[in-house]
PDB file of C-alpha atoms in Angstrom:
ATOM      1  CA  UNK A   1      -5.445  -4.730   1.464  1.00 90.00           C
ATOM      2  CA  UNK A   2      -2.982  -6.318   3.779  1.00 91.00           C
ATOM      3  CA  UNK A   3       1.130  -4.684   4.041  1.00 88.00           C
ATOM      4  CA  UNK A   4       2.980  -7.760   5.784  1.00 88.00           C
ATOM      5  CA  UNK A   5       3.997  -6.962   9.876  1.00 87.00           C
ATOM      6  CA  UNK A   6       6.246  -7.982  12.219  1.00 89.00           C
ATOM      7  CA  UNK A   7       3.263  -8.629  14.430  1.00 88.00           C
ATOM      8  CA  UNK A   8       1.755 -11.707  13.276  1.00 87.00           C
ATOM      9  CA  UNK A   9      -1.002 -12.223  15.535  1.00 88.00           C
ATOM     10  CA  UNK A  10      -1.915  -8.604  15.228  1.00 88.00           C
ATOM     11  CA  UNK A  11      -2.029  -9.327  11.171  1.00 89.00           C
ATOM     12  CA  UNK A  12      -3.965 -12.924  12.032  1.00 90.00           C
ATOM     13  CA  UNK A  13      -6.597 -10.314  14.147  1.00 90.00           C
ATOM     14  CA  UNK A  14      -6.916  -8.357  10.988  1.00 90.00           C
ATOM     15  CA  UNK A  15      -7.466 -11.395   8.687  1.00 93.00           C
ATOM     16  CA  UNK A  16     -10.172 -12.674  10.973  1.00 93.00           C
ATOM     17  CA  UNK A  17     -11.489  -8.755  11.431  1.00 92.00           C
ATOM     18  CA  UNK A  18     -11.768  -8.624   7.724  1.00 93.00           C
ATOM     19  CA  UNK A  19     -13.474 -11.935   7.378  1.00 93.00           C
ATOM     20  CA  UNK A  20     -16.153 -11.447   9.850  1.00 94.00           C
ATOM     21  CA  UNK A  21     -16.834  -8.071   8.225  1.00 93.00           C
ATOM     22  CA  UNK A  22     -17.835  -9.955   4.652  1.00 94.00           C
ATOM     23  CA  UNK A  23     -14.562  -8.955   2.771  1.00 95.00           C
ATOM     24  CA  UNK A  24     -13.824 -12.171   0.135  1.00 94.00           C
ATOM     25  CA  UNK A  25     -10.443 -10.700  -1.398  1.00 96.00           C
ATOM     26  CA  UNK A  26      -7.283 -10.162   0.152  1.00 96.00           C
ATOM     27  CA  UNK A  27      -5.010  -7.745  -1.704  1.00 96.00           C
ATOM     28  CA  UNK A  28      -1.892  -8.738  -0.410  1.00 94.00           C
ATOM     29  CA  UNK A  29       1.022  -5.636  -1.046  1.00 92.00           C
ATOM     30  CA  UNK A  30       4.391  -7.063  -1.493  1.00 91.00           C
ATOM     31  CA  UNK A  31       6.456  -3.816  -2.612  1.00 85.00           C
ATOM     32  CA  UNK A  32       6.020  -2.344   0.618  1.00 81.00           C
ATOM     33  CA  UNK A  33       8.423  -3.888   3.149  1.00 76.00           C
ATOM     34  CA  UNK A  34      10.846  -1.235   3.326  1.00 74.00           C
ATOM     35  CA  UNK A  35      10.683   2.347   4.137  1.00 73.00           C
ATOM     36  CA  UNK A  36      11.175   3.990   0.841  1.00 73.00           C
ATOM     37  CA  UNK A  37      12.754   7.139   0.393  1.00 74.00           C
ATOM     38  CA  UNK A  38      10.259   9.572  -0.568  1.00 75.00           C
ATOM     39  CA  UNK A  39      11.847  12.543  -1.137  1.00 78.00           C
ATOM     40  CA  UNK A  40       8.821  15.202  -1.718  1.00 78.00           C
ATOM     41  CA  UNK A  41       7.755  13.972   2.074  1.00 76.00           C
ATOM     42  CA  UNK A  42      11.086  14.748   3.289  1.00 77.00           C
ATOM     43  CA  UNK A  43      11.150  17.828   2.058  1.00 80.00           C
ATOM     44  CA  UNK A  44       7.594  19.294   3.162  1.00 76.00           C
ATOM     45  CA  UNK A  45       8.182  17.389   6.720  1.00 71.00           C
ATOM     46  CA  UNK A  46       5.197  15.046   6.426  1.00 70.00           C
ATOM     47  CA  UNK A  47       5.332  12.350   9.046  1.00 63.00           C
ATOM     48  CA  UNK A  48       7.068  14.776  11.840  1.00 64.00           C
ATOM     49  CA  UNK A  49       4.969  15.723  14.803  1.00 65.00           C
ATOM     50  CA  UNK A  50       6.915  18.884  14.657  1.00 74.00           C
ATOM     51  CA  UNK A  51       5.281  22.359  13.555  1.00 79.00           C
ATOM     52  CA  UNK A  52       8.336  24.714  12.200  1.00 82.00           C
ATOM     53  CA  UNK A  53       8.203  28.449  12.313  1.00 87.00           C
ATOM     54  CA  UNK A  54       7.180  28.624   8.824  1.00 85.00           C
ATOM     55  CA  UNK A  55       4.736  26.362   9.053  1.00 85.00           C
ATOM     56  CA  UNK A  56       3.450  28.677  12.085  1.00 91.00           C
ATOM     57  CA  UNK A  57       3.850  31.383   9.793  1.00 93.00           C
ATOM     58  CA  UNK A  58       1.287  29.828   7.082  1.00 91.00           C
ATOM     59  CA  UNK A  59      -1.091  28.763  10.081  1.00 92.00           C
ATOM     60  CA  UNK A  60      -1.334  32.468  11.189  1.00 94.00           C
ATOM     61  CA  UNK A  61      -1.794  34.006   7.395  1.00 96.00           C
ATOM     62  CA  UNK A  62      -4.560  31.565   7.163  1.00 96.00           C
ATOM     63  CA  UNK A  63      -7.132  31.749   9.801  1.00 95.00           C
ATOM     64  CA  UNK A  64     -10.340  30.736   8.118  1.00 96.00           C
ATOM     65  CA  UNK A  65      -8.343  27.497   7.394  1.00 94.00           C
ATOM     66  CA  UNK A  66      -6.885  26.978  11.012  1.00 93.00           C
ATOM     67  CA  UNK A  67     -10.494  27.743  12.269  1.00 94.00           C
ATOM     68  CA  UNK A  68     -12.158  24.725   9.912  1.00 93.00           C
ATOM     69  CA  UNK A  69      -9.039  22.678  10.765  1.00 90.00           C
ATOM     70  CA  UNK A  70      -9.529  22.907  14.392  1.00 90.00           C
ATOM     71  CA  UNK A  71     -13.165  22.213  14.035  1.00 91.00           C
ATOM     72  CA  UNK A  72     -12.835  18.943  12.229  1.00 90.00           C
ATOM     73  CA  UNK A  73     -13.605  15.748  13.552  1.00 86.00           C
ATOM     74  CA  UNK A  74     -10.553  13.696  14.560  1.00 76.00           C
ATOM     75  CA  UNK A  75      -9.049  11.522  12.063  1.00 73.00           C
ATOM     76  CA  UNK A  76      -7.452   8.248  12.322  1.00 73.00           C
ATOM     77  CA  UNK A  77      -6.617   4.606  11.106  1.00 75.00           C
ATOM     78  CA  UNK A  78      -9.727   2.708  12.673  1.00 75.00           C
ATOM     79  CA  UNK A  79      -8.128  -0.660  11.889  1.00 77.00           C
ATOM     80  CA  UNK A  80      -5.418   0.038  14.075  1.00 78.00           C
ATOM     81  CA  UNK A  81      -6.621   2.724  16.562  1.00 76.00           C
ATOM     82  CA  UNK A  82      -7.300   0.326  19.790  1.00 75.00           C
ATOM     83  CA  UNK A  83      -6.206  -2.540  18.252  1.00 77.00           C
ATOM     84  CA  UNK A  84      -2.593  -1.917  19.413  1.00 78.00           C
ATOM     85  CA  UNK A  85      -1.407  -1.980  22.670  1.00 77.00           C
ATOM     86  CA  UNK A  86       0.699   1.225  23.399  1.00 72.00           C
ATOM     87  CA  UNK A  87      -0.522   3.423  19.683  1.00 71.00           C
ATOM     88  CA  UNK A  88      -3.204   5.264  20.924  1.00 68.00           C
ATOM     89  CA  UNK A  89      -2.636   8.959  18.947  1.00 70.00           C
ATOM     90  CA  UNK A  90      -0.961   9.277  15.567  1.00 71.00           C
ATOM     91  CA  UNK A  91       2.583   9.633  16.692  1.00 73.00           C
ATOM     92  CA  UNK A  92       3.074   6.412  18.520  1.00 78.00           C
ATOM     93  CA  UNK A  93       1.240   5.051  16.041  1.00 77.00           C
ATOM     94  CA  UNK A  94       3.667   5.887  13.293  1.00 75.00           C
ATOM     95  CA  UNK A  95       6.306   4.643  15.356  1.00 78.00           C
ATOM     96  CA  UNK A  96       4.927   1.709  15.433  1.00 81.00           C
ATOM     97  CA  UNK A  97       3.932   1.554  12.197  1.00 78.00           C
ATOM     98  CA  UNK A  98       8.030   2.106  11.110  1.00 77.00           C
ATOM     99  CA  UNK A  99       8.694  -0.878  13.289  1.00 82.00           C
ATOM    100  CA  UNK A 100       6.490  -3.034  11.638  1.00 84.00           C
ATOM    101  CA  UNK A 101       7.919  -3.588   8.152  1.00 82.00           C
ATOM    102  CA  UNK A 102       9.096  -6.990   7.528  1.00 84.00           C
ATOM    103  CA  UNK A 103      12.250  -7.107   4.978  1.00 85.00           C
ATOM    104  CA  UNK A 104      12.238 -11.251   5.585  1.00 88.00           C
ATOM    105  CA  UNK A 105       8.988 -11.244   3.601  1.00 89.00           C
ATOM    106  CA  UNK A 106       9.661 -14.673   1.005  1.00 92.00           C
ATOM    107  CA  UNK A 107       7.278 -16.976  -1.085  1.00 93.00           C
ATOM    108  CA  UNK A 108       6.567 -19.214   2.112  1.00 93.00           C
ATOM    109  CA  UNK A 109       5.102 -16.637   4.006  1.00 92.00           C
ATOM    110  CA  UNK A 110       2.860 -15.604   1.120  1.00 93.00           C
ATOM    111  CA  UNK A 111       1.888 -18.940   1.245  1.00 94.00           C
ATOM    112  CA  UNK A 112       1.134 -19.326   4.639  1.00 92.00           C
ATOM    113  CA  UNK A 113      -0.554 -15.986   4.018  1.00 93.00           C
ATOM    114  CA  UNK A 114      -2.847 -17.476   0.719  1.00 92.00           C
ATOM    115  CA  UNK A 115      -3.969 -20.464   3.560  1.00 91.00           C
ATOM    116  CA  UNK A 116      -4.419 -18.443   6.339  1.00 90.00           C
ATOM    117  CA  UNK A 117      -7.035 -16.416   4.110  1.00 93.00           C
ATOM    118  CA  UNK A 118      -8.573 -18.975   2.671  1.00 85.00           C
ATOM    119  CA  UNK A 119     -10.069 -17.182  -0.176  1.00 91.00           C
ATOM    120  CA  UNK A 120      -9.267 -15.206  -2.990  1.00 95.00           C
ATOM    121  CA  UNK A 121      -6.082 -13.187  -2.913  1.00 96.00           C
ATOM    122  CA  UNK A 122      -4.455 -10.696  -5.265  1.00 97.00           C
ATOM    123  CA  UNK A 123      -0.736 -10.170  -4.892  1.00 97.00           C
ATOM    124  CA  UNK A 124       0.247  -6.004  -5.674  1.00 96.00           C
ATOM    125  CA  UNK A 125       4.072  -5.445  -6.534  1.00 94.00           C
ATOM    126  CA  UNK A 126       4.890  -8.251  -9.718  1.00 95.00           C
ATOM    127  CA  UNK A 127       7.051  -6.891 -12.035  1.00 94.00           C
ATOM    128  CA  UNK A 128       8.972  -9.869 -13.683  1.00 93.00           C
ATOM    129  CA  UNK A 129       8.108 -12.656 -14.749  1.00 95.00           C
ATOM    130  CA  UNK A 130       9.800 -15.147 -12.013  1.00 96.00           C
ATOM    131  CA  UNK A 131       8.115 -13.269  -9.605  1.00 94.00           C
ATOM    132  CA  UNK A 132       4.497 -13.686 -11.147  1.00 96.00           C
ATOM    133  CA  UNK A 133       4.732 -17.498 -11.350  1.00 95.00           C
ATOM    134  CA  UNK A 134       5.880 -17.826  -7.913  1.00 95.00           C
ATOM    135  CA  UNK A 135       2.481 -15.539  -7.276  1.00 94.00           C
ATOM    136  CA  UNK A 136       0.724 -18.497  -9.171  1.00 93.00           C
ATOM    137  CA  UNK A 137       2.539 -21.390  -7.435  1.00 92.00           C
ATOM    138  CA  UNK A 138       1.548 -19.534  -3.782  1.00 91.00           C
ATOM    139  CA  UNK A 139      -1.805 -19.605  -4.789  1.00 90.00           C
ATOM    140  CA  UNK A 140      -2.886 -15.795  -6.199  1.00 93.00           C
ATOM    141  CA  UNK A 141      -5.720 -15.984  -7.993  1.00 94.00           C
ATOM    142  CA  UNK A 142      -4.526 -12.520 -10.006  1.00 96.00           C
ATOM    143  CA  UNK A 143      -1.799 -10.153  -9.583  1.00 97.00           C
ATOM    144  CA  UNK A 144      -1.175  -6.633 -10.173  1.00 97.00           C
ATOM    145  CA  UNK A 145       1.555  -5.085 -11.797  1.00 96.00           C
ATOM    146  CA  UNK A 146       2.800  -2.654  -9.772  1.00 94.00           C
ATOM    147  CA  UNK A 147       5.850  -0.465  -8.286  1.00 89.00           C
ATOM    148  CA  UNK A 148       4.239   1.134  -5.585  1.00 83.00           C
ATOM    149  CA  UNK A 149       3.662   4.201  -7.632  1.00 76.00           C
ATOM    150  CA  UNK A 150       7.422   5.005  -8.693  1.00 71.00           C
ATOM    151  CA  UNK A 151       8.077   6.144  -5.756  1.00 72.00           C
ATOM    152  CA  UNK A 152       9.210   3.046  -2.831  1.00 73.00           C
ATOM    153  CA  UNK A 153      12.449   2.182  -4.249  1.00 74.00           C
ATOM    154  CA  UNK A 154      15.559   4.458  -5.483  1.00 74.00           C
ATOM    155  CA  UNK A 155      14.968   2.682  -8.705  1.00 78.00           C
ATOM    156  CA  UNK A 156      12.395   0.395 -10.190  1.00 83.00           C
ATOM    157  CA  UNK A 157      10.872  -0.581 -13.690  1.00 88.00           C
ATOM    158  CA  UNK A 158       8.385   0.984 -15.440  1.00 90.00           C
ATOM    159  CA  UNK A 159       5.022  -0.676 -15.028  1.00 92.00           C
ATOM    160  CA  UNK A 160       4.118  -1.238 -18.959  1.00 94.00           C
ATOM    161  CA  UNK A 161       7.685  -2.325 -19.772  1.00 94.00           C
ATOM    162  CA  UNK A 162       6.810  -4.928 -17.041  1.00 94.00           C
ATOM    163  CA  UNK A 163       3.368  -5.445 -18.254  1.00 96.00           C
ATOM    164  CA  UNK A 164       3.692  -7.922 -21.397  1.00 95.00           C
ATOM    165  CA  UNK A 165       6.523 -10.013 -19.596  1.00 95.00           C
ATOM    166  CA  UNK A 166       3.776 -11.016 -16.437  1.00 96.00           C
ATOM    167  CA  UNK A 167       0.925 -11.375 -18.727  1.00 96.00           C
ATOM    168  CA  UNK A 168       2.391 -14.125 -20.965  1.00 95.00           C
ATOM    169  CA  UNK A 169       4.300 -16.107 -17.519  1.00 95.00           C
ATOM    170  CA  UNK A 170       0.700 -16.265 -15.701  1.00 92.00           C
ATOM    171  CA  UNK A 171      -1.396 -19.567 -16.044  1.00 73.00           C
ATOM    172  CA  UNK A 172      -4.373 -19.387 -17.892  1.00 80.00           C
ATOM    173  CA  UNK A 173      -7.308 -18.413 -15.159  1.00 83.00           C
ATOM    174  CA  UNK A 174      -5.203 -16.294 -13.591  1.00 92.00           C
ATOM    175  CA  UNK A 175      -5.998 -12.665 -13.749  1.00 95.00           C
ATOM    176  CA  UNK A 176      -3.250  -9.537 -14.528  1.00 97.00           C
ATOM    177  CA  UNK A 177      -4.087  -6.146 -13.142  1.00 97.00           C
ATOM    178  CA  UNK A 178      -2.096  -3.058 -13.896  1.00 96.00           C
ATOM    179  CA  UNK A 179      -1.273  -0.096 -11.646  1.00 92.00           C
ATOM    180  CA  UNK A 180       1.008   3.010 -12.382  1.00 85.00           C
ATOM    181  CA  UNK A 181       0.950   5.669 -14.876  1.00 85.00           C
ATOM    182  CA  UNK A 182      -2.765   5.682 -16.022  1.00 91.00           C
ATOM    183  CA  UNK A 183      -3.571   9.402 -17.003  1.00 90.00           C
ATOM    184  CA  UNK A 184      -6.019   8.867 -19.737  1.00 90.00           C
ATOM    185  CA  UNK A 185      -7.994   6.618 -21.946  1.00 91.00           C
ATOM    186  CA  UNK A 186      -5.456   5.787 -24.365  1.00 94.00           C
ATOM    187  CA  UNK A 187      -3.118   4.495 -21.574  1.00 93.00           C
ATOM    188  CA  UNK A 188      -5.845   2.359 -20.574  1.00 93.00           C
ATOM    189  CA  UNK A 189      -6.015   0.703 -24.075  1.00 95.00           C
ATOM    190  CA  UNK A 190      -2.126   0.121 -23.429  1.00 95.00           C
ATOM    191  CA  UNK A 191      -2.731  -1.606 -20.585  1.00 95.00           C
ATOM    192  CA  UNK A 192      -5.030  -3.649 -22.598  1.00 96.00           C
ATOM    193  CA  UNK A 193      -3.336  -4.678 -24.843  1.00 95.00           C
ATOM    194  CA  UNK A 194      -0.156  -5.263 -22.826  1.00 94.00           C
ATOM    195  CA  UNK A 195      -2.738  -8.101 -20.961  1.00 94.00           C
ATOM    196  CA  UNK A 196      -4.629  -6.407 -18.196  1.00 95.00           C
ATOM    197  CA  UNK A 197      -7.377  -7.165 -17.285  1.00 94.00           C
ATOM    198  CA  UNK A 198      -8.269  -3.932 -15.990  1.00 92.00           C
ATOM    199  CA  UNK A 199      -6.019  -0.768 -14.441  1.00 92.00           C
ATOM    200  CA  UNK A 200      -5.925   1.527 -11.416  1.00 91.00           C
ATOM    201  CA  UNK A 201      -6.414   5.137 -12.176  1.00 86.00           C
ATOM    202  CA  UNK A 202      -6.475   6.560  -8.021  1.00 83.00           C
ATOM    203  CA  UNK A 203      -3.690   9.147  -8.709  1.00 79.00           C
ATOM    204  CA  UNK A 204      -5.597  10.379 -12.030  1.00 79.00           C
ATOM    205  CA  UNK A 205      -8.403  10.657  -9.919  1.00 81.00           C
ATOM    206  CA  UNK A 206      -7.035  11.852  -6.742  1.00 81.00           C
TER     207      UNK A 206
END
């Protein structure tokens, strides 16, 4: 799964990193290329390097935690750890991370994208049906219908509204995915019948 970056021979690297590893389908996100405003984060301070005093506070009450915690092998983004001149720990890295959205992302660059690949490629973020057969004219061989979970943009519409609408302006060949809002079986058989293919269920899961 590619996000589109500023850095376009660091994404070219990744392409060719991806290839050489066996991958033979790009997922290429196209609802991502703005910093969304995602409130819940905000409020519970994910993404600052800084530890508060009540965040002290629930370290200290919980020292079996802390202990595991400190104990655990480091984590981080091996795609990018190394790979980046000057993001060598997690803060720099999500600093440069933040400077690497693209808001200039258009159909062109998709397309450059589509040849660059050279295989198959699946474009996440459709939800009308302009948009999908621009996805088909750029060369996706399926797209997903998808607002980044609900929670990128301020507002944004509702994945099965969207659903029927993509299905029926796709060419025949071309596949429909669907992903938001999957919580059981029966939503599944919505999905199906609104023309997917098949649906992502990662939150449900998660």
């Amino acid at each position: 799964q590619l996000y589109v970056m500023r850095d376009r021979g660091f994404m070219r690297d990744l392409l060719a990193r991806a290839r050489n590893a066996g991958c033979d389908t790009l997922v290429l996100t196209l609802d991502l290329q703005i910093m969304g405003q995602r409130h819940r984060d905000r409020k519970n301070r994910l993404g600052s390097s800084r530890i508060t005093m009540a965040q002290w506070a629930q370290i200290v009450a919980r020292p079996l935690w802390a202990s595991r915690m400190l104990r655990t092998p480091r984590r981080d983004f091996g795609n990018l750890v190394g790979h980046i001149k000057g993001a060598e720990d997690i803060v720099s890295l999500a600093s440069w991370t933040a400077e690497q959205f693209d808001p200039s992302l258009d159909w062109k660059d998709v397309e450059a994208i589509c040849r660059e690949w050279n295989g198959k490629v699946v474009l996440k973020g459709i939800l009308d049906a302009e948009d999908a057969r621009c996805a088909v004219g750029s060369g996706a061989a399926a797209v997903v219908v998808s607002n980044h979970g609900g929670r990128q943009l301020d507002g944004a519409r509702a994945c099965i509204d969207a659903l029927r609408d993509v299905a029926e302006a796709v060419a025949d060949g071309t596949e429909v995915y669907f992903d938001g809002g999957i919580r059981s079986g029966q939503d599944v058989l919505k999905a199906r019948a609104g023309g997917a293919r098949m649906g992502f269920l990662g939150r449900a899961f998660a």
